[in-house]
Short mmCIF file of C-alpha atoms in Angstrom, two decimals:
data_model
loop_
_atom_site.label_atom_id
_atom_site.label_comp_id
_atom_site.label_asym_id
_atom_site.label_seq_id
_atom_site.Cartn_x
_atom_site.Cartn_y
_atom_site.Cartn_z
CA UNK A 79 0.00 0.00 0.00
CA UNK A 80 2.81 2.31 0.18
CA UNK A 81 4.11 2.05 -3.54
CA UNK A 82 3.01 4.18 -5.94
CA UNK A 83 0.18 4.04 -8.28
CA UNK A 84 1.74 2.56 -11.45
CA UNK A 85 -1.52 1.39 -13.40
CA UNK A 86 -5.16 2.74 -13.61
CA UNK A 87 -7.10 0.66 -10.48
CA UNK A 88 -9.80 -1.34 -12.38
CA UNK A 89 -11.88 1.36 -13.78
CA UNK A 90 -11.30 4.31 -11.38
CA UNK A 91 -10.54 7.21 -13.50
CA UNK A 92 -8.40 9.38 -10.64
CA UNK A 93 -5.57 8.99 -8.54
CA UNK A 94 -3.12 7.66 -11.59
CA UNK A 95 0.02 8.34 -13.43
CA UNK A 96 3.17 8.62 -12.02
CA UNK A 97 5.09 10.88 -9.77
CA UNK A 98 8.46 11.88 -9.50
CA UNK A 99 9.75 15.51 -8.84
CA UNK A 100 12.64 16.42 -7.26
CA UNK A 101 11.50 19.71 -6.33
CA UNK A 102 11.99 21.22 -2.87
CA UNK A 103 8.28 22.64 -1.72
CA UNK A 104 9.51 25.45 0.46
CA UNK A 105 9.21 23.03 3.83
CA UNK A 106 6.27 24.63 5.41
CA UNK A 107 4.90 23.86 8.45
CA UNK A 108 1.76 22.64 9.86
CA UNK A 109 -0.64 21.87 13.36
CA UNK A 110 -1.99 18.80 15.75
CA UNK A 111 -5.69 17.12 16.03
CA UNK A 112 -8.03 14.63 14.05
CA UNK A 113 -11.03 15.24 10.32
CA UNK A 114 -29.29 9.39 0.07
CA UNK A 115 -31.00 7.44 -1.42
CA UNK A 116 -33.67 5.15 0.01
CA UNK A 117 -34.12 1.62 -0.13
CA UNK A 118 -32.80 -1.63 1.22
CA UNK A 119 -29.52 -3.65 0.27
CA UNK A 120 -28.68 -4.28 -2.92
CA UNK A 121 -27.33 -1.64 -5.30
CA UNK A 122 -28.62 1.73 -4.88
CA UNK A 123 -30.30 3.55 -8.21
CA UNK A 124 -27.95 5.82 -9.34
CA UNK A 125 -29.55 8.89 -10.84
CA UNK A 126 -28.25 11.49 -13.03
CA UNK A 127 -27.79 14.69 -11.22
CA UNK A 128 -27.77 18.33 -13.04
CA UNK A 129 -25.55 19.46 -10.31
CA UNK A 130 -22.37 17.32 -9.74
CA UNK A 131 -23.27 17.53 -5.68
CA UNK A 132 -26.43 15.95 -4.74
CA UNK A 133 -28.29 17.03 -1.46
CA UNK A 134 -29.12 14.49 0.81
CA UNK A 135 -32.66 16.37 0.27
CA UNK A 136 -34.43 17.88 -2.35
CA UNK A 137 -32.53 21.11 -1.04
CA UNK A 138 -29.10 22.18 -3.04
CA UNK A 139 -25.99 20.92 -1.86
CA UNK A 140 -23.53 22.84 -0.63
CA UNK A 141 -21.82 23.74 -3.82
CA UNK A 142 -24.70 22.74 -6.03
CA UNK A 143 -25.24 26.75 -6.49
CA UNK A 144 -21.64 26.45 -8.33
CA UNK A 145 -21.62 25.27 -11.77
CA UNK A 146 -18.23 23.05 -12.60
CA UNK A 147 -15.40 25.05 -13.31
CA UNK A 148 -16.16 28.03 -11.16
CA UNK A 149 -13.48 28.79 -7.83
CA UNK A 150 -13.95 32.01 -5.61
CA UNK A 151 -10.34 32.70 -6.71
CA UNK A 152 -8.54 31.70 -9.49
CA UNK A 153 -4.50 31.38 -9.13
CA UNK A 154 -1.96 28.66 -10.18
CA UNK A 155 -0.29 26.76 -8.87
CA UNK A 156 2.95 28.45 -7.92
CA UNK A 157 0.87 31.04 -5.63
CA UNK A 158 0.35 28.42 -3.13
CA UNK A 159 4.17 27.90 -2.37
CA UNK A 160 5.40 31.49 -2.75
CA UNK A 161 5.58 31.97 0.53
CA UNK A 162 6.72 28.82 1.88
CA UNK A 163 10.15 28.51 4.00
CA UNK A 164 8.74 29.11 7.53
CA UNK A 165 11.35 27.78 10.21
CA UNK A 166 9.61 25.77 13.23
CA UNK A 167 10.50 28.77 15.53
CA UNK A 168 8.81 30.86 13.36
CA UNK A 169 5.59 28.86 13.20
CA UNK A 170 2.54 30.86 14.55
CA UNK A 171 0.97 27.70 15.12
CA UNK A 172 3.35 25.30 16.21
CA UNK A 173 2.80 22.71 13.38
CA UNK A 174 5.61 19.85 12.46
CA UNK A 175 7.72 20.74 8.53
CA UNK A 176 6.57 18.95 5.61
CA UNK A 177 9.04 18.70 2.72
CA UNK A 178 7.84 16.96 -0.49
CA UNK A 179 7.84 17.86 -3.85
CA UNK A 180 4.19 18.35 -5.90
CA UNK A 181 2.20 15.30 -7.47
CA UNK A 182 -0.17 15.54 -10.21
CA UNK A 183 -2.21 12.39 -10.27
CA UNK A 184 -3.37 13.66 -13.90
CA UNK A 185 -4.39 13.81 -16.27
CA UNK A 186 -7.60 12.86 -15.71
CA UNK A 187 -10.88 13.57 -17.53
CA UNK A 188 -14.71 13.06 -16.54
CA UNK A 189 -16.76 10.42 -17.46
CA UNK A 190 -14.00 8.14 -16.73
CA UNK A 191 -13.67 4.53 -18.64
CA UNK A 192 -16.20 3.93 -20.82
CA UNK A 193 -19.10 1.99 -19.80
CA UNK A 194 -17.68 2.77 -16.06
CA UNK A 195 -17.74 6.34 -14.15
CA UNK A 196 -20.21 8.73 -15.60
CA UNK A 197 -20.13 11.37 -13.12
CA UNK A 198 -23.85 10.67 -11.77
CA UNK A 199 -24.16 10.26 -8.04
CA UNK A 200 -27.17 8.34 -6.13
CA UNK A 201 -29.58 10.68 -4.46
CA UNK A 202 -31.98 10.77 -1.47
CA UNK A 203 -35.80 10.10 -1.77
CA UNK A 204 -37.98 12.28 0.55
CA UNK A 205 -37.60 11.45 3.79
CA UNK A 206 -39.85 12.50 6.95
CA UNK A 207 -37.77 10.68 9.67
CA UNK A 208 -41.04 8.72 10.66
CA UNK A 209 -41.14 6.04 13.16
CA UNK A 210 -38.30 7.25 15.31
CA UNK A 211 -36.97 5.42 18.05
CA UNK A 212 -34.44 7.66 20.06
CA UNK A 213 -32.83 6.71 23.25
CA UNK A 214 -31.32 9.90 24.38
CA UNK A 215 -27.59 10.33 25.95
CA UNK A 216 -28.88 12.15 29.19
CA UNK A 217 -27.92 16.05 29.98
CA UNK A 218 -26.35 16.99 27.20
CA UNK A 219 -26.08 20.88 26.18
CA UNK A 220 -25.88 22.62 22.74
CA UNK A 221 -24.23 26.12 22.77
CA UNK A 222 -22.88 28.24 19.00
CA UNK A 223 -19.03 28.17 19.99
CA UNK A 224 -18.54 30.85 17.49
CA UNK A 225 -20.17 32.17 14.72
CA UNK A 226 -23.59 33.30 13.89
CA UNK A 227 -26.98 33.38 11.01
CA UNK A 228 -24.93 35.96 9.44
CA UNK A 229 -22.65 34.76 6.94
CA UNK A 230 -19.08 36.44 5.86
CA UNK A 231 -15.82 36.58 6.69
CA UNK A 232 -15.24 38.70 9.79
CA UNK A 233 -12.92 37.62 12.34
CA UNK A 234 -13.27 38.34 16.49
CA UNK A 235 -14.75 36.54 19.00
CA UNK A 236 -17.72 33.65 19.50
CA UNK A 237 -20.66 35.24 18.08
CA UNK A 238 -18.89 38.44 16.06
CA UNK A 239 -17.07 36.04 14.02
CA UNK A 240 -18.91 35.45 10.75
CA UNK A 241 -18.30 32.14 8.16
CA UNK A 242 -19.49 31.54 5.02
CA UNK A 243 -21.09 27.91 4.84
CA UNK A 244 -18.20 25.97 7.45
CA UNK A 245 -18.32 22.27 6.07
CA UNK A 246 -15.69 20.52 8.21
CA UNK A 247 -13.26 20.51 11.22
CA UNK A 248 -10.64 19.50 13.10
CA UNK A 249 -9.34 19.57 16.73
CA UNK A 250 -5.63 20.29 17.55
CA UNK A 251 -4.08 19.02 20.92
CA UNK A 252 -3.82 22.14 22.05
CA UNK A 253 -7.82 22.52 22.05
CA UNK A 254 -8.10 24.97 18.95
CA UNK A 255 -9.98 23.82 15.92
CA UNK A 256 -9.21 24.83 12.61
CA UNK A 257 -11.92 24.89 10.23
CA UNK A 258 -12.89 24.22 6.35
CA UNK A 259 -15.06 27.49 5.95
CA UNK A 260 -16.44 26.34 2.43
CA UNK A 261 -17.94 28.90 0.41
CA UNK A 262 -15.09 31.06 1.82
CA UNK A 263 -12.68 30.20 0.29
CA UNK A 264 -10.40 29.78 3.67
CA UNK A 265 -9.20 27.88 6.59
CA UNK A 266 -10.23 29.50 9.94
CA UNK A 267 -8.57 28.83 13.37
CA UNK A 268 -10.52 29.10 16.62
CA UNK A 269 -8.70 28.95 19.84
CA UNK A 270 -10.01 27.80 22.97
CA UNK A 271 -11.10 31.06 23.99
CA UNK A 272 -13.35 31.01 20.71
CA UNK A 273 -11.51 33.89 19.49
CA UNK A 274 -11.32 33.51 15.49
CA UNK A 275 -8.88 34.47 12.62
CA UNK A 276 -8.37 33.90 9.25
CA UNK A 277 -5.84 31.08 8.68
CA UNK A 278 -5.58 30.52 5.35
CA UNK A 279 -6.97 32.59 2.51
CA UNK A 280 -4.84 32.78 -0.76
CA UNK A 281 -5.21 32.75 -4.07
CA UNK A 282 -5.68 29.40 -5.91
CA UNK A 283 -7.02 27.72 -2.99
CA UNK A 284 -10.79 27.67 -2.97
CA UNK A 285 -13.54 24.96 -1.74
CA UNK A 286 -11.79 23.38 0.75
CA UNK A 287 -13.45 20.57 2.43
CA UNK A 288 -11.85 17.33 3.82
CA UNK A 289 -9.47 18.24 6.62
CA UNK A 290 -7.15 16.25 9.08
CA UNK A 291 -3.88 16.26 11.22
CA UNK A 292 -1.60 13.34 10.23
CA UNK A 293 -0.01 11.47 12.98
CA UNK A 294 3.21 13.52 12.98
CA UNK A 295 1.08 16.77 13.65
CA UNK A 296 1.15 17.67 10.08
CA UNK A 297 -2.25 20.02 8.51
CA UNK A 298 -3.77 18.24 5.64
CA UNK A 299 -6.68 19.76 3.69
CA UNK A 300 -8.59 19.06 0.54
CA UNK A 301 -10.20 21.15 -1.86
CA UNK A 302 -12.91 20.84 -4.48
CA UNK A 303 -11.07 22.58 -7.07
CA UNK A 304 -6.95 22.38 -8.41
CA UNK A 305 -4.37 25.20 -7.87
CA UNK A 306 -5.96 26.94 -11.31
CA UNK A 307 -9.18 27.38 -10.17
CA UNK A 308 -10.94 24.66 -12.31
CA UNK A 309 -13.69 22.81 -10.50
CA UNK A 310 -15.13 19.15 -11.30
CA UNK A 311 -15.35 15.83 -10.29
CA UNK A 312 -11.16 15.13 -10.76
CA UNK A 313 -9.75 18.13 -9.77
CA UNK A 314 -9.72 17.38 -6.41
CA UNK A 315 -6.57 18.60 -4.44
CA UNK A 316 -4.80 17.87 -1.29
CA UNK A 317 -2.55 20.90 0.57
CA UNK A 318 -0.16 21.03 3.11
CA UNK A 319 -0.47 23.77 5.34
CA UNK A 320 2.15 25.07 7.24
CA UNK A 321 1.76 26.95 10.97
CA UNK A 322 1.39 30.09 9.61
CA UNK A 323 -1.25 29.01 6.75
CA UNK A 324 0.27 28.74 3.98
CA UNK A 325 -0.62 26.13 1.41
CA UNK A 326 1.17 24.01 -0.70
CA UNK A 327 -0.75 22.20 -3.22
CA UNK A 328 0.98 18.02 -3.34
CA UNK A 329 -1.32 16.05 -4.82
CA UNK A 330 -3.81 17.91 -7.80
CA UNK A 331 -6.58 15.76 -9.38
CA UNK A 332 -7.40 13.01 -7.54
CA UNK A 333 -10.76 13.11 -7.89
CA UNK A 334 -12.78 13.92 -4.65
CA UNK A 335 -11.55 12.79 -1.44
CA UNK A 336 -13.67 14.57 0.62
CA UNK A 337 -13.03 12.46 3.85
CA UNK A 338 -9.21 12.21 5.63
CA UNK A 339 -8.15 10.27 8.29
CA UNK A 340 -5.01 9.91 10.01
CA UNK A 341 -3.10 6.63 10.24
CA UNK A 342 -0.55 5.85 13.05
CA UNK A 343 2.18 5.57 10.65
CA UNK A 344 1.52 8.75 9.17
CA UNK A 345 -0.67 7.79 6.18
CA UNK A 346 -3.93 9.18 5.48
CA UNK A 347 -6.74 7.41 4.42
CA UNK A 348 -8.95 9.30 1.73
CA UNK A 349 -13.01 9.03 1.00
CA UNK A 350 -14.48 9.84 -2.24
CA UNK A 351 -17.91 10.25 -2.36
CA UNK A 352 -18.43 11.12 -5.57
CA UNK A 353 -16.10 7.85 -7.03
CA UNK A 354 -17.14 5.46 -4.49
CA UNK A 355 -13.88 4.78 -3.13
CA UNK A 356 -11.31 4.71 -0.36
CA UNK A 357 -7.77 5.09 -0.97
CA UNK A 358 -4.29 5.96 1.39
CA UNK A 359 -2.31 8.87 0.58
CA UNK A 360 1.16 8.64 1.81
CA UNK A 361 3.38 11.95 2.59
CA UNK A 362 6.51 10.43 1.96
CA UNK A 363 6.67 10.30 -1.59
CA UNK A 364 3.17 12.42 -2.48
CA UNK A 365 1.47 8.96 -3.79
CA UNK A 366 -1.46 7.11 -3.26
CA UNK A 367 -3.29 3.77 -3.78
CA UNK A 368 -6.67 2.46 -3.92
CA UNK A 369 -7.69 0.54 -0.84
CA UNK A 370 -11.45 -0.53 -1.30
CA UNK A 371 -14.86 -0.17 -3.56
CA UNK A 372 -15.06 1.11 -7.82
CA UNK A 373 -15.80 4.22 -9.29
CA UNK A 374 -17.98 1.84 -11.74
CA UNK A 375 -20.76 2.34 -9.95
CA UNK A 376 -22.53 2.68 -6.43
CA UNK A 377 -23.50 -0.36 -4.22
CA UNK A 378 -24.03 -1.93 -0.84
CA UNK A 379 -21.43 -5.04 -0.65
CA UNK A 380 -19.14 -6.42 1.64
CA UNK A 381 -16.16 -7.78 0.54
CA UNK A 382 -12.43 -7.13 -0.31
CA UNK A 383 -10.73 -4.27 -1.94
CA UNK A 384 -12.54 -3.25 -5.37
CA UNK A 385 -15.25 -5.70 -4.91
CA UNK A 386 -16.83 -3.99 -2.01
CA UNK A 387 -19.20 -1.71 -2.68
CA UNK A 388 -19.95 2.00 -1.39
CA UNK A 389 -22.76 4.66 -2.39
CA UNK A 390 -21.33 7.73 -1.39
CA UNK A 391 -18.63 7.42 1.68
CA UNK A 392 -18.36 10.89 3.09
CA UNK A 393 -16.50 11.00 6.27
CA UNK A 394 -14.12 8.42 8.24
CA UNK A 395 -12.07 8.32 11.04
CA UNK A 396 -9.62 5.74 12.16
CA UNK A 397 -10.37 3.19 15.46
CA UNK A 398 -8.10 2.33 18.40
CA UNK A 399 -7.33 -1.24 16.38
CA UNK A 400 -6.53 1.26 13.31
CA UNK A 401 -9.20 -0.35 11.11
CA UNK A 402 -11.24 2.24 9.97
CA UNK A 403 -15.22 3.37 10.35
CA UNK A 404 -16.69 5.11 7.02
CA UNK A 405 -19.98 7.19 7.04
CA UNK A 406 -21.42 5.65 3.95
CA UNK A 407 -24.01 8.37 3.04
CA UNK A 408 -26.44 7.12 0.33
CA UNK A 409 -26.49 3.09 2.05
CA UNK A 410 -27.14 5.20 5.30
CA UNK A 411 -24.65 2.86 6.84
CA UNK A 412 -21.82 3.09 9.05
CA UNK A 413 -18.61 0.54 7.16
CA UNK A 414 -15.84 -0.72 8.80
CA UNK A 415 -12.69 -1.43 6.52
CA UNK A 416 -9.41 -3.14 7.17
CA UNK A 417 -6.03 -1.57 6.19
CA UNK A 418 -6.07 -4.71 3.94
CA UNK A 419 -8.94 -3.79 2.29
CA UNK A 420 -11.63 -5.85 3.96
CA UNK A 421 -15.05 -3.77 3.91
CA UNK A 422 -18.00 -4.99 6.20
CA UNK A 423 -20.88 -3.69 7.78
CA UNK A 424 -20.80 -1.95 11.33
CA UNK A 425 -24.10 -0.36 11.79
CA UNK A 426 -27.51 0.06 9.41
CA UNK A 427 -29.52 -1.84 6.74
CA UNK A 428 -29.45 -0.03 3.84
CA UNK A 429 -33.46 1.91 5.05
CA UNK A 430 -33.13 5.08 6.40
CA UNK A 431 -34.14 6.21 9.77
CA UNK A 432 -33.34 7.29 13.36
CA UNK A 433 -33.99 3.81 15.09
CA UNK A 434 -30.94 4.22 18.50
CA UNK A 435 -30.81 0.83 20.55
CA UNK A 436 -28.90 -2.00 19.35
CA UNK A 437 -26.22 -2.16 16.31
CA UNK A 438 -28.24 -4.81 14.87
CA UNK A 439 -31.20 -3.12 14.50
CA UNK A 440 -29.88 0.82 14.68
CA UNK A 441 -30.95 3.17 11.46
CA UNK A 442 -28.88 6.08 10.32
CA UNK A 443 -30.52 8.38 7.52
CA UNK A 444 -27.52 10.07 5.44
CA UNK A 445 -25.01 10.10 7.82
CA UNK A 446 -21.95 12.01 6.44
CA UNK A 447 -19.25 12.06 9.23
CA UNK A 448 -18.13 10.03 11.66
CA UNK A 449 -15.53 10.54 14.94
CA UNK A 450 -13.53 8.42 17.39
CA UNK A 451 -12.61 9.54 21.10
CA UNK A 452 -10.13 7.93 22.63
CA UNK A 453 -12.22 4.91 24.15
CA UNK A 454 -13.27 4.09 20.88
CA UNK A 455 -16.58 5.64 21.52
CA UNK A 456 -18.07 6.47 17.76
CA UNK A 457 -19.70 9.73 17.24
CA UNK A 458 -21.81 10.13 14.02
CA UNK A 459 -23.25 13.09 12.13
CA UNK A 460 -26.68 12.03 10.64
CA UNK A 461 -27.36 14.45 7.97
CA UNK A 462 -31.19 13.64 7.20
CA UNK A 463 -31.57 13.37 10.98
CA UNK A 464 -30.79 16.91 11.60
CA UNK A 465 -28.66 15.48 15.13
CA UNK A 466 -25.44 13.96 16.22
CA UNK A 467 -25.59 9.84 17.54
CA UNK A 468 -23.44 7.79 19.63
CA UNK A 469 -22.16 4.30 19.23
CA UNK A 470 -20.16 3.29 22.49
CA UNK A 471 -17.55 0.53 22.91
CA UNK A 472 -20.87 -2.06 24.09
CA UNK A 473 -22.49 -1.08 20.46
CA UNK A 474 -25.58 0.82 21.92
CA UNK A 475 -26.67 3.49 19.91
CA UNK A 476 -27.73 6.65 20.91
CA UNK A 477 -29.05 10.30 20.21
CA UNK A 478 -26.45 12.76 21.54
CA UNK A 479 -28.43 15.97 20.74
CA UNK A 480 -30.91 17.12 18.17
CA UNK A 481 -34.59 16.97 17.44
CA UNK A 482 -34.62 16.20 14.11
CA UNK A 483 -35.71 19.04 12.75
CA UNK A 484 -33.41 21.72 11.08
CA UNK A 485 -33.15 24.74 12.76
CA UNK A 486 -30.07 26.61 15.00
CA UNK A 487 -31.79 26.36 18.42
CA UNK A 488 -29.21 25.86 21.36
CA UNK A 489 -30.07 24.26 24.82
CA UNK A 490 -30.64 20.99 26.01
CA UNK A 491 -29.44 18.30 23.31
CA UNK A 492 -32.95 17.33 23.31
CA UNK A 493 -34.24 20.69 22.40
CA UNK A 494 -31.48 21.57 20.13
CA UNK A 495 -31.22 21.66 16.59
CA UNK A 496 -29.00 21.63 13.79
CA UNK A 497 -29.47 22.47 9.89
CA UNK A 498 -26.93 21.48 7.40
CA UNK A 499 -24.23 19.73 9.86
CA UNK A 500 -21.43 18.21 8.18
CA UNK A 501 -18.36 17.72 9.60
CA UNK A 502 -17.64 16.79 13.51
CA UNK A 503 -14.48 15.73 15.73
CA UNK A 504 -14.63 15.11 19.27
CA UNK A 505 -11.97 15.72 22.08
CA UNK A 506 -10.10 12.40 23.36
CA UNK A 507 -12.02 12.54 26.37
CA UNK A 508 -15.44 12.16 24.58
CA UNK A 509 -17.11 15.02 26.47
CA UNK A 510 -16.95 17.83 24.03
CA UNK A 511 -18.11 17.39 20.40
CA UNK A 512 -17.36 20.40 17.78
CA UNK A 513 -20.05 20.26 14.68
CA UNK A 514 -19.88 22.58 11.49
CA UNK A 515 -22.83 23.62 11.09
CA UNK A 516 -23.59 25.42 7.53
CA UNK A 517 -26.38 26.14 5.41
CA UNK A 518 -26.23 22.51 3.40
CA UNK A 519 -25.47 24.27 0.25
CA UNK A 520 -28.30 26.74 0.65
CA UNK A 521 -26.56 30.27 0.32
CA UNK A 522 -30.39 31.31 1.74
CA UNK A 523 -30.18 29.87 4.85
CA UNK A 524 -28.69 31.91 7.45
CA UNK A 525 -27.01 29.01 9.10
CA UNK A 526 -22.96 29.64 9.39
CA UNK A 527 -21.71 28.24 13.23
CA UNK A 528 -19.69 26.38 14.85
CA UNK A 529 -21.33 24.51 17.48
CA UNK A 530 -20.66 22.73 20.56
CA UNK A 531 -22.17 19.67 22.16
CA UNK A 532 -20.76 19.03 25.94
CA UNK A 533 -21.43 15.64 27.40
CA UNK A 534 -20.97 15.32 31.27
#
C-alpha cells in the first residue's frame, strides 16, 4: 500500500500516473488534532444529477449553487508555495515541517472509462424521519461556539465572528480547531477562547473541504477545485499547510476525497464520495493507492478491496485497532474497513431512519461524518436526521443531541437543533463534540456556526 500508483485501479478514473519531482516545496509547516438514497440492500439507483453535488434532500448541496469550473479565486499553482520557507521557531501555530515535492495524479478527464464512471451520483428520496426510536444520551447541552446566522468573513470573537457555509473541522491538541469554511474560500482557526482568525486565505485555494492532522502533527486539507481554479469531479486537491497558513498544493486531481483520516504511521486514508472509493495517501513520496470499492458504480457489498461496494462514503475516522469506520451516506450505513482492504458492515440496513438501541437493528438516515474519542466511543453526524448519535464501545446506539428538525436552536441536546451539519471531531475525552454547522449548500439559509455539544 505504500508504492506508488503505477496502473489505472480497475476502472477508477483518478488517482493515476506517475510521480516523481525532485522539487523542494519550500518546507512549510503545519498543526496537531483529528477530520441518500432510500431503499434496502442491494445496489442503490444511481440517478443522473444536473448538479455534480447531490443534497441528501431535495434542497441544493452545498456547492450545487456552483456550476463546474467556477473557484472564488482563481490562481496557479505556484501562488500556493510562494511563501513557503517558515522555520519551526517561526511557526505561529506550532505545526511539524513537511518537505515533499508536488504530485499531479493527472491527467484525468470526466466520465472516466467507458461503460464505467459517468459522473452521476445516487440521491436521497424524501424522507420524513417517521417512526423514530431515540434513546437519548442524558444532559447533554448545545451552545454556538462561534459564529452566527450571518454569513461572511469577519474575524473576532464567538458570536462576532462570521463564516461563510463551514463544512468541516478538526481539533488540535492544544484545544483549537481549525476549520474548512467552504464557500469562503479559507481555513479558519478558533482557539479555545473562541476567538477567530483567518488562517488561510490565498489565491488558488478555494472549496476546501476534507481536513485532518496526520499522525506527525502535520495540517492536511482538501479542496474541491486544483491550484488553477478549475472545479469538477477530478480536480480534487490535497494541501499542506504550514503553521502560519500557507498552502502548498501536493497532490492535484485526484478526484474527490472529501473524507481524511489519520493513520498511526503517518498515512492518510482518503473518501471519495463522488467515485465510491477509499484510498491511502502517503506523505513520503506524495502517492497514493486504492484501498477498497469502484468508481464503476454505487453499491451496498461487503467484501475485499474493489469488490466492495460503497454509495457515497463521506466522512471516516480511524479506530483504536486502526481499522477504519466510514460514514457511507447514500447506504445510510456506518462501514468498517481493514487496512487490507476488507469492507464490512458496522451499523444500518441499507433503510433510512433514526432507530438508536442495538447495532443490529440501529438506522442512520444520510449520515456524512463520523468521529472516534479515545475509548473508541463512535460519534456520528446524521445528515437527514438533523442530530449527532453515539455508538459506544458495548455497540448501543444513541441520540447525543438534536430533534430532528433543522433549525439553529441551542439548549438541552434534546431541544437543540442543527441544519446542514457536516463535519464533527470530538476531544479524546469524549465530552466535548465540535459540529460545522452550515447552510447545506443553501446560500439562503442563514445558518454559518460552529457549534458545541458538551457531554458530562
Amino acid at each position: 500500500m505504500n508504492r506508488p500508483l503505477a496502473t489505472l485501479w480497475a476502472c477508477v478514473p483518478l488517482l493515476l500516473a506517475a510521480c516523481s519531482s525532485s522539487t523542494d516545496a519550500g518546507a512549510p509547516g503545519g498543526s496537531a488534532g483529528t477530520a441518500g438514497t432510500g431503499g434496502s440492500g442491494g445496489d442503490a439507483a444511481v440517478v443522473d444529477a444536473t448538479s455534480e453535488e447531490a443534497s441528501v434532500t431535495d434542497a441544493a448541496s452545498e456547492d450545487a449553487v456552483a456550476p463546474d469550473g467556477d473557484a472564488a479565486d482563481a490562481g496557479d499553482a505556484g501562488d500556493a508555495a510562494s511563501d513557503a520557507g517558515a522555520s519551526d521557531a517561526t511557526l505561529a501555530h506550532d505545526v511539524v515541517q513537511y518537505e515533499a515535492g508536488p504530485y499531479d495524479a493527472g491527467p484525468v478527464t470526466d466520465g472516466g472509462a467507458p461503460g464505467c464512471f459517468d459522473g452521476s451520483v445516487p440521491t436521497m428520496a424524501p424522507y420524513d424521519g417517521g417512526g423514530a426510536v431515540v434513546v437519548r444520551v442524558p444532559s447533554t447541552t448545545v451552545d454556538t461556539f462561534a459564529g452566527s446566522g450571518t454569513g461572511g468573513g469577519a474575524d473576532g470573537v464567538g458570536a462576532v465572528a462570521q463564516f461563510d457555509n463551514p463544512v468541516n473541522l478538526a481539533l488540535a491538541s492544544n484545544g483549537s480547531i481549525v476549520v474548512s469554511d467552504f464557500d469562503g474560500a479559507s481555513l479558519r482557526w478558533i482557539d479555545p477562547q473562541a476567538s477567530v482568525s483567518t488562517f488561510t486565505a490565498q489565491s488558488g485555494f478555494s472549496k476546501p473541504f476534507g481536513i485532518a492532522f496526520d499522525a506527525n502533527s502535520r495540517l492536511w486539507v482538501q479542496t474541491d477545485s486544483d491550484p488553477s481554479g478549475n472545479k469538477t469531479l477530478q480536480t480534487g486537491t490535497l494541501w499542506f499547510v504550514d503553521g502560519t497558513g500557507v498552502p502548498t498544493p501536493v497532490v492535484s486531481h485526484a478526484g474527490r476525497p472529501r473524507g481524511l483520516a489519520a493513520l498511526a504511521d503517518g498515512r492518510i486514508a482518503l473518501s471519495d464520495p463522488f467515485h465510491h472509493t477509499l484510498s491511502l495517501f502517503n506523505p513520503d513520496g506524495a502517492t497514493i493507492a486504492p484501498l477498497a470499492g469502484s468508481a464503476c458504480g454505487a453499491g451496498f457489498v461487503d467484501g475485499n478491496a474493489s469488490t466492495a461496494r460503497f454509495s457515497r462514503p463521506y466522512g471516516l475516522a480511524t479506530l483504536p485497532g486502526g481499522d477504519l469506520i466510514v460514514a457511507d451516506m447514500m447506504n445510510h450505513a456506518l462501514r468498517r474497513v481493514t487496512l487490507a482492504g476488507y469492507v464490512s458492515t458496522y451499523a444500518g440496513d441499507g433503510t433510512p431512519g433514526h432507530v438508536d438501541g442495538p447495532l443490529a437493528t440501529a438506522r442512520f438516515a444520510a449520515p456524512e461524518d463520523v468521529a472516534v474519542d479515545a475509548a473508541g466511543n463512535i460519534y456520528v453526524s446524521d445528515g437527514a436526521n438533523h442530530c449527532i448519535r453515539r455508538i459506544d464501545t458495548n455497540g448501543d446506539v444513541t441520540t447525543v443531541a438534536g430533534t430532528g428538525a433543522a433549525g439553529g436552536t441551542d439548549g438541552a441536546g434534546d431541544v437543540a437543533t442543527f441544519f446542514g451539519q457536516e463535519g464533527l471531531d470530538v476531544s479524546p475525552d469524549g465530552h466535548t463534540i465540535f459540529v460545522a454547522d452550515g447552510n447545506g449548500g443553501d446560500g439562503a439559509q442563514p445558518y454559518h456556526r460552529i457549534r458545541r455539544i458538551t457531554i458530562p
